[in-house]
Amino acid sequence: MNNLRSLYVFELIRMKKYNILGASLLTSFIFIAVLHFSGVEDISLIFPLLIFLDVTVMSMLLIGVTMFFEKQEGTLKTMLVSPIGKSEYIISKVLSNVTINLLTLYTLYGYSVLFKELEVNILLLTLYVILIASFHSLIGIYITYYKKTFTDLLVAIMTYSLALTIPVVLVYVGILNIGLIEKMMYLIPTQASMLLMISVTPQSFEVWELIISLSYLIIGGGLLYYIVFRKFDDFAVRESGV
């Protein structure tokens, strides 16, 4: 537990060092600008969309960036000869990433409460952000395992966004409403994530959709963690040159 706490604090310090914290704050300000210039007073429909983008695409990108900086510094070489366990390493990565996502959430929420009209269940939204961000952080770690360059990582994340994120957004805003495609959406994690975002707003939703979405992300997150945990040794050895 002490190792995990120390690693978590160290991760946050490195995020500041790598300007990842600054990039996250910049993203928050961009989102605030979107809300400000939207011309809409009640942003209960726009707010969850921005949070959705942050906890999915940005989660994967930020954790990938952190790991690539680690590659450059040779951090993994140090870890192989240290008493730190791989589970502690992975969990600290996820926790620090989730912390950044929560910072974005509360920055946007603070602005929205002060200057706009917003009706969301912030407690549930916080829990869902933790769940969704954890899930996508694990995806980000897994993708990074197999990408040799930062460009490869960006291409992989953009591909994920084009295939799994943008269609969900188009359905949410009403641009895409083909029945078969909407049904197929239930097979992808981004749809489950969006449904959780919708459930904290005044928008109508089906209880069974909420149950399926929670089950998908919880069970899927457990499986992802298992895969990431099992594949970590190969990644660490490959990157350290041992």
mmCIF file of C-alpha atoms in Angstrom:
data_model
loop_
_atom_site.group_PDB
_atom_site.id
_atom_site.type_symbol
_atom_site.label_atom_id
_atom_site.label_comp_id
_atom_site.label_asym_id
_atom_site.label_seq_id
_atom_site.Cartn_x
_atom_site.Cartn_y
_atom_site.Cartn_z
ATOM 1 C CA MET A 1 0.000 0.000 0.000
ATOM 2 C CA ASN A 2 2.872 2.369 0.822
ATOM 3 C CA ASN A 3 4.450 1.592 -2.548
ATOM 4 C CA LEU A 4 1.158 2.320 -4.302
ATOM 5 C CA ARG A 5 0.735 5.623 -2.483
ATOM 6 C CA SER A 6 4.286 6.666 -3.305
ATOM 7 C CA LEU A 7 3.917 5.642 -6.937
ATOM 8 C CA TYR A 8 0.647 7.558 -7.220
ATOM 9 C CA VAL A 9 2.224 10.755 -5.881
ATOM 10 C CA PHE A 10 5.254 10.218 -8.116
ATOM 11 C CA GLU A 11 2.984 9.790 -11.150
ATOM 12 C CA LEU A 12 1.282 13.124 -10.445
ATOM 13 C CA ILE A 13 4.659 14.824 -10.052
ATOM 14 C CA ARG A 14 5.826 13.410 -13.368
ATOM 15 C CA MET A 15 2.601 14.460 -15.062
ATOM 16 C CA LYS A 16 3.360 18.001 -13.978
ATOM 17 C CA LYS A 17 6.960 17.624 -15.137
ATOM 18 C CA TYR A 18 5.880 16.340 -18.554
ATOM 19 C CA ASN A 19 3.323 19.195 -18.850
ATOM 20 C CA ILE A 20 0.517 16.638 -18.998
ATOM 21 C CA LEU A 21 -1.261 18.465 -16.188
ATOM 22 C CA GLY A 22 -0.925 21.687 -18.159
ATOM 23 C CA ALA A 23 -2.299 20.003 -21.284
ATOM 24 C CA SER A 24 -5.260 18.745 -19.271
ATOM 25 C CA LEU A 25 -5.978 22.239 -17.960
ATOM 26 C CA LEU A 26 -5.721 23.585 -21.511
ATOM 27 C CA THR A 27 -8.282 20.995 -22.598
ATOM 28 C CA SER A 28 -10.554 22.140 -19.769
ATOM 29 C CA PHE A 29 -10.288 25.750 -20.925
ATOM 30 C CA ILE A 30 -11.077 24.716 -24.503
ATOM 31 C CA PHE A 31 -14.166 22.890 -23.263
ATOM 32 C CA ILE A 32 -15.145 25.948 -21.218
ATOM 33 C CA ALA A 33 -14.800 28.073 -24.357
ATOM 34 C CA VAL A 34 -17.098 25.649 -26.194
ATOM 35 C CA LEU A 35 -19.679 25.982 -23.427
ATOM 36 C CA HIS A 36 -19.295 29.759 -23.254
ATOM 37 C CA PHE A 37 -19.661 30.405 -26.969
ATOM 38 C CA SER A 38 -22.329 27.760 -27.558
ATOM 39 C CA GLY A 39 -25.012 30.380 -26.978
ATOM 40 C CA VAL A 40 -26.954 27.862 -24.877
ATOM 41 C CA GLU A 41 -27.865 28.627 -21.270
ATOM 42 C CA ASP A 42 -28.977 25.136 -20.260
ATOM 43 C CA ILE A 43 -25.967 22.969 -21.093
ATOM 44 C CA SER A 44 -27.306 19.743 -19.591
ATOM 45 C CA LEU A 45 -27.060 18.111 -23.033
ATOM 46 C CA ILE A 46 -23.653 19.499 -24.044
ATOM 47 C CA PHE A 47 -21.886 18.950 -20.720
ATOM 48 C CA PRO A 48 -21.967 15.111 -20.724
ATOM 49 C CA LEU A 49 -20.693 15.043 -24.314
ATOM 50 C CA LEU A 50 -17.557 16.984 -23.387
ATOM 51 C CA ILE A 51 -16.947 14.827 -20.327
ATOM 52 C CA PHE A 52 -17.449 11.737 -22.498
ATOM 53 C CA LEU A 53 -14.699 12.867 -24.882
ATOM 54 C CA ASP A 54 -12.364 13.586 -21.989
ATOM 55 C CA VAL A 55 -12.765 10.247 -20.202
ATOM 56 C CA THR A 56 -12.476 8.181 -23.373
ATOM 57 C CA VAL A 57 -10.115 9.671 -25.961
ATOM 58 C CA MET A 58 -8.135 11.933 -23.621
ATOM 59 C CA SER A 59 -7.693 9.161 -21.042
ATOM 60 C CA MET A 60 -6.021 6.904 -23.587
ATOM 61 C CA LEU A 61 -3.886 9.701 -24.992
ATOM 62 C CA LEU A 62 -2.639 11.035 -21.650
ATOM 63 C CA ILE A 63 -1.610 7.656 -20.297
ATOM 64 C CA GLY A 64 0.092 6.820 -23.581
ATOM 65 C CA VAL A 65 2.055 10.077 -23.490
ATOM 66 C CA THR A 66 3.152 9.374 -19.914
ATOM 67 C CA MET A 67 4.401 5.908 -20.800
ATOM 68 C CA PHE A 68 6.329 7.184 -23.828
ATOM 69 C CA PHE A 69 8.119 9.716 -21.633
ATOM 70 C CA GLU A 70 8.970 6.827 -19.314
ATOM 71 C CA LYS A 71 10.477 4.953 -22.233
ATOM 72 C CA GLN A 72 12.729 7.909 -22.966
ATOM 73 C CA GLU A 73 13.813 8.154 -19.326
ATOM 74 C CA GLY A 74 14.397 4.415 -18.940
ATOM 75 C CA THR A 75 12.015 4.181 -15.973
ATOM 76 C CA LEU A 76 11.096 0.581 -16.750
ATOM 77 C CA LYS A 77 14.716 -0.517 -16.440
ATOM 78 C CA THR A 78 14.714 0.808 -12.887
ATOM 79 C CA MET A 79 11.454 -0.921 -12.102
ATOM 80 C CA LEU A 80 12.758 -4.349 -13.096
ATOM 81 C CA VAL A 81 15.311 -4.217 -10.291
ATOM 82 C CA SER A 82 13.056 -2.511 -7.723
ATOM 83 C CA PRO A 83 10.616 -4.010 -5.173
ATOM 84 C CA ILE A 84 7.676 -2.349 -6.939
ATOM 85 C CA GLY A 85 5.092 -4.823 -8.215
ATOM 86 C CA LYS A 86 3.590 -4.592 -11.670
ATOM 87 C CA SER A 87 0.079 -4.381 -10.182
ATOM 88 C CA GLU A 88 1.156 -1.320 -8.194
ATOM 89 C CA TYR A 89 2.662 0.208 -11.320
ATOM 90 C CA ILE A 90 -0.499 -0.348 -13.380
ATOM 91 C CA ILE A 91 -2.922 0.776 -10.670
ATOM 92 C CA SER A 92 -0.909 3.927 -9.921
ATOM 93 C CA LYS A 93 -0.990 4.767 -13.622
ATOM 94 C CA VAL A 94 -4.770 4.368 -13.739
ATOM 95 C CA LEU A 95 -5.360 6.309 -10.508
ATOM 96 C CA SER A 96 -3.239 9.263 -11.583
ATOM 97 C CA ASN A 97 -4.968 9.354 -14.953
ATOM 98 C CA VAL A 98 -8.397 9.248 -13.297
ATOM 99 C CA THR A 99 -7.311 12.129 -11.064
ATOM 100 C CA ILE A 100 -6.637 14.256 -14.145
ATOM 101 C CA ASN A 101 -10.062 13.357 -15.553
ATOM 102 C CA LEU A 102 -11.733 14.319 -12.271
ATOM 103 C CA LEU A 103 -9.876 17.636 -12.345
ATOM 104 C CA THR A 104 -11.356 18.338 -15.771
ATOM 105 C CA LEU A 105 -14.811 17.278 -14.579
ATOM 106 C CA TYR A 106 -14.841 19.599 -11.585
ATOM 107 C CA THR A 107 -13.300 22.491 -13.509
ATOM 108 C CA LEU A 108 -16.108 22.289 -16.071
ATOM 109 C CA TYR A 109 -18.716 21.684 -13.385
ATOM 110 C CA GLY A 110 -17.569 24.726 -11.403
ATOM 111 C CA TYR A 111 -17.797 26.965 -14.466
ATOM 112 C CA SER A 112 -21.177 25.541 -15.467
ATOM 113 C CA VAL A 113 -22.738 26.021 -12.030
ATOM 114 C CA LEU A 114 -21.502 29.614 -11.831
ATOM 115 C CA PHE A 115 -22.264 30.809 -15.348
ATOM 116 C CA LYS A 116 -24.687 28.372 -16.973
ATOM 117 C CA GLU A 117 -27.697 26.221 -16.174
ATOM 118 C CA LEU A 118 -26.788 22.604 -15.544
ATOM 119 C CA GLU A 119 -28.830 19.723 -14.199
ATOM 120 C CA VAL A 120 -26.721 16.634 -13.521
ATOM 121 C CA ASN A 121 -26.254 14.203 -10.659
ATOM 122 C CA ILE A 122 -22.661 15.120 -9.836
ATOM 123 C CA LEU A 123 -22.171 12.245 -7.379
ATOM 124 C CA LEU A 124 -23.164 9.599 -9.921
ATOM 125 C CA LEU A 125 -21.253 11.427 -12.633
ATOM 126 C CA THR A 126 -18.119 11.316 -10.490
ATOM 127 C CA LEU A 127 -18.472 7.557 -9.996
ATOM 128 C CA TYR A 128 -19.089 7.005 -13.702
ATOM 129 C CA VAL A 129 -16.092 9.144 -14.672
ATOM 130 C CA ILE A 130 -13.898 7.012 -12.404
ATOM 131 C CA LEU A 131 -15.237 3.819 -14.006
ATOM 132 C CA ILE A 132 -15.035 4.984 -17.624
ATOM 133 C CA ALA A 133 -11.653 6.676 -17.234
ATOM 134 C CA SER A 134 -10.225 3.557 -15.566
ATOM 135 C CA PHE A 135 -11.508 1.375 -18.409
ATOM 136 C CA HIS A 136 -10.043 3.599 -21.121
ATOM 137 C CA SER A 137 -6.794 4.108 -19.224
ATOM 138 C CA LEU A 138 -6.321 0.341 -19.363
ATOM 139 C CA ILE A 139 -7.031 0.414 -23.095
ATOM 140 C CA GLY A 140 -4.426 3.167 -23.414
ATOM 141 C CA ILE A 141 -1.854 1.071 -21.553
ATOM 142 C CA TYR A 142 -2.563 -1.964 -23.727
ATOM 143 C CA ILE A 143 -2.264 0.047 -26.942
ATOM 144 C CA THR A 144 1.014 1.569 -25.757
ATOM 145 C CA TYR A 145 2.459 -1.898 -25.141
ATOM 146 C CA TYR A 146 2.541 -2.515 -28.880
ATOM 147 C CA LYS A 147 3.417 0.908 -30.304
ATOM 148 C CA LYS A 148 7.060 1.671 -30.991
ATOM 149 C CA THR A 149 6.658 5.383 -31.716
ATOM 150 C CA PHE A 150 4.437 8.192 -30.496
ATOM 151 C CA THR A 151 3.086 8.577 -34.024
ATOM 152 C CA ASP A 152 1.972 4.941 -33.976
ATOM 153 C CA LEU A 153 0.175 5.629 -30.695
ATOM 154 C CA LEU A 154 -1.628 8.663 -32.112
ATOM 155 C CA VAL A 155 -2.704 6.702 -35.182
ATOM 156 C CA ALA A 156 -4.071 3.892 -32.997
ATOM 157 C CA ILE A 157 -6.025 6.304 -30.797
ATOM 158 C CA MET A 158 -7.363 8.194 -33.811
ATOM 159 C CA THR A 159 -8.464 4.891 -35.337
ATOM 160 C CA TYR A 160 -10.235 3.996 -32.090
ATOM 161 C CA SER A 161 -11.921 7.405 -32.103
ATOM 162 C CA LEU A 162 -13.061 7.169 -35.713
ATOM 163 C CA ALA A 163 -14.375 3.637 -35.309
ATOM 164 C CA LEU A 164 -15.838 3.684 -31.802
ATOM 165 C CA THR A 165 -16.167 7.249 -30.516
ATOM 166 C CA ILE A 166 -17.381 9.438 -33.368
ATOM 167 C CA PRO A 167 -20.313 7.144 -34.333
ATOM 168 C CA VAL A 168 -21.544 7.255 -30.726
ATOM 169 C CA VAL A 169 -21.319 11.052 -30.727
ATOM 170 C CA LEU A 170 -23.221 11.243 -34.033
ATOM 171 C CA VAL A 171 -26.003 9.085 -32.606
ATOM 172 C CA TYR A 172 -26.092 11.227 -29.457
ATOM 173 C CA VAL A 173 -26.538 14.489 -31.396
ATOM 174 C CA GLY A 174 -29.122 12.909 -33.708
ATOM 175 C CA ILE A 175 -27.121 12.929 -36.946
ATOM 176 C CA LEU A 176 -26.883 9.139 -37.164
ATOM 177 C CA ASN A 177 -30.058 7.227 -36.390
ATOM 178 C CA ILE A 178 -29.980 4.064 -38.484
ATOM 179 C CA GLY A 179 -31.629 1.321 -36.427
ATOM 180 C CA LEU A 180 -29.167 -1.495 -37.149
ATOM 181 C CA ILE A 181 -26.141 0.674 -36.407
ATOM 182 C CA GLU A 182 -27.679 1.878 -33.150
ATOM 183 C CA LYS A 183 -28.235 -1.730 -32.046
ATOM 184 C CA MET A 184 -24.653 -2.665 -32.928
ATOM 185 C CA MET A 185 -23.452 0.205 -30.739
ATOM 186 C CA TYR A 186 -24.235 -1.849 -27.643
ATOM 187 C CA LEU A 187 -21.243 -4.044 -28.499
ATOM 188 C CA ILE A 188 -18.693 -1.258 -28.020
ATOM 189 C CA PRO A 189 -17.414 0.319 -24.774
ATOM 190 C CA THR A 190 -17.935 3.896 -25.913
ATOM 191 C CA GLN A 191 -21.689 3.316 -26.202
ATOM 192 C CA ALA A 192 -21.775 2.003 -22.642
ATOM 193 C CA SER A 193 -19.810 5.071 -21.568
ATOM 194 C CA MET A 194 -22.189 7.465 -23.311
ATOM 195 C CA LEU A 195 -25.244 5.774 -21.800
ATOM 196 C CA LEU A 196 -23.797 6.327 -18.333
ATOM 197 C CA MET A 197 -23.242 9.985 -19.180
ATOM 198 C CA ILE A 198 -26.848 10.304 -20.342
ATOM 199 C CA SER A 199 -28.188 8.669 -17.182
ATOM 200 C CA VAL A 200 -26.978 11.538 -14.952
ATOM 201 C CA THR A 201 -28.936 14.153 -16.933
ATOM 202 C CA PRO A 202 -32.690 14.810 -17.324
ATOM 203 C CA GLN A 203 -32.622 12.845 -20.598
ATOM 204 C CA SER A 204 -34.718 9.688 -20.677
ATOM 205 C CA PHE A 205 -33.005 6.311 -20.590
ATOM 206 C CA GLU A 206 -33.924 2.688 -20.035
ATOM 207 C CA VAL A 207 -32.920 1.018 -16.770
ATOM 208 C CA TRP A 208 -31.797 -2.093 -18.651
ATOM 209 C CA GLU A 209 -29.410 0.073 -20.688
ATOM 210 C CA LEU A 210 -27.870 1.382 -17.486
ATOM 211 C CA ILE A 211 -27.469 -2.133 -16.075
ATOM 212 C CA ILE A 212 -25.889 -3.430 -19.291
ATOM 213 C CA SER A 213 -23.543 -0.441 -19.498
ATOM 214 C CA LEU A 214 -22.363 -0.827 -15.908
ATOM 215 C CA SER A 215 -21.904 -4.573 -16.346
ATOM 216 C CA TYR A 216 -20.001 -4.069 -19.592
ATOM 217 C CA LEU A 217 -17.520 -1.606 -18.119
ATOM 218 C CA ILE A 218 -17.054 -3.374 -14.774
ATOM 219 C CA ILE A 219 -16.621 -6.885 -16.184
ATOM 220 C CA GLY A 220 -14.759 -5.627 -19.242
ATOM 221 C CA GLY A 221 -12.517 -3.514 -17.029
ATOM 222 C CA GLY A 222 -11.659 -6.571 -14.947
ATOM 223 C CA LEU A 223 -10.758 -8.539 -18.064
ATOM 224 C CA LEU A 224 -8.722 -5.637 -19.410
ATOM 225 C CA TYR A 225 -6.781 -5.378 -16.173
ATOM 226 C CA TYR A 226 -6.030 -9.106 -16.318
ATOM 227 C CA ILE A 227 -4.755 -8.801 -19.897
ATOM 228 C CA VAL A 228 -2.698 -5.688 -19.158
ATOM 229 C CA PHE A 229 -1.243 -7.373 -16.063
ATOM 230 C CA ARG A 230 -0.304 -10.557 -17.942
ATOM 231 C CA LYS A 231 1.272 -8.678 -20.857
ATOM 232 C CA PHE A 232 3.250 -6.250 -18.725
ATOM 233 C CA ASP A 233 6.338 -8.445 -18.282
ATOM 234 C CA ASP A 234 6.808 -8.828 -22.036
ATOM 235 C CA PHE A 235 6.450 -5.077 -22.487
ATOM 236 C CA ALA A 236 8.867 -4.215 -19.671
ATOM 237 C CA VAL A 237 11.527 -6.664 -20.863
ATOM 238 C CA ARG A 238 11.178 -5.543 -24.479
ATOM 239 C CA GLU A 239 11.479 -1.856 -23.624
ATOM 240 C CA SER A 240 14.320 -2.294 -21.157
ATOM 241 C CA GLY A 241 16.364 -4.385 -23.563
ATOM 242 C CA VAL A 242 16.861 -7.159 -21.018
#
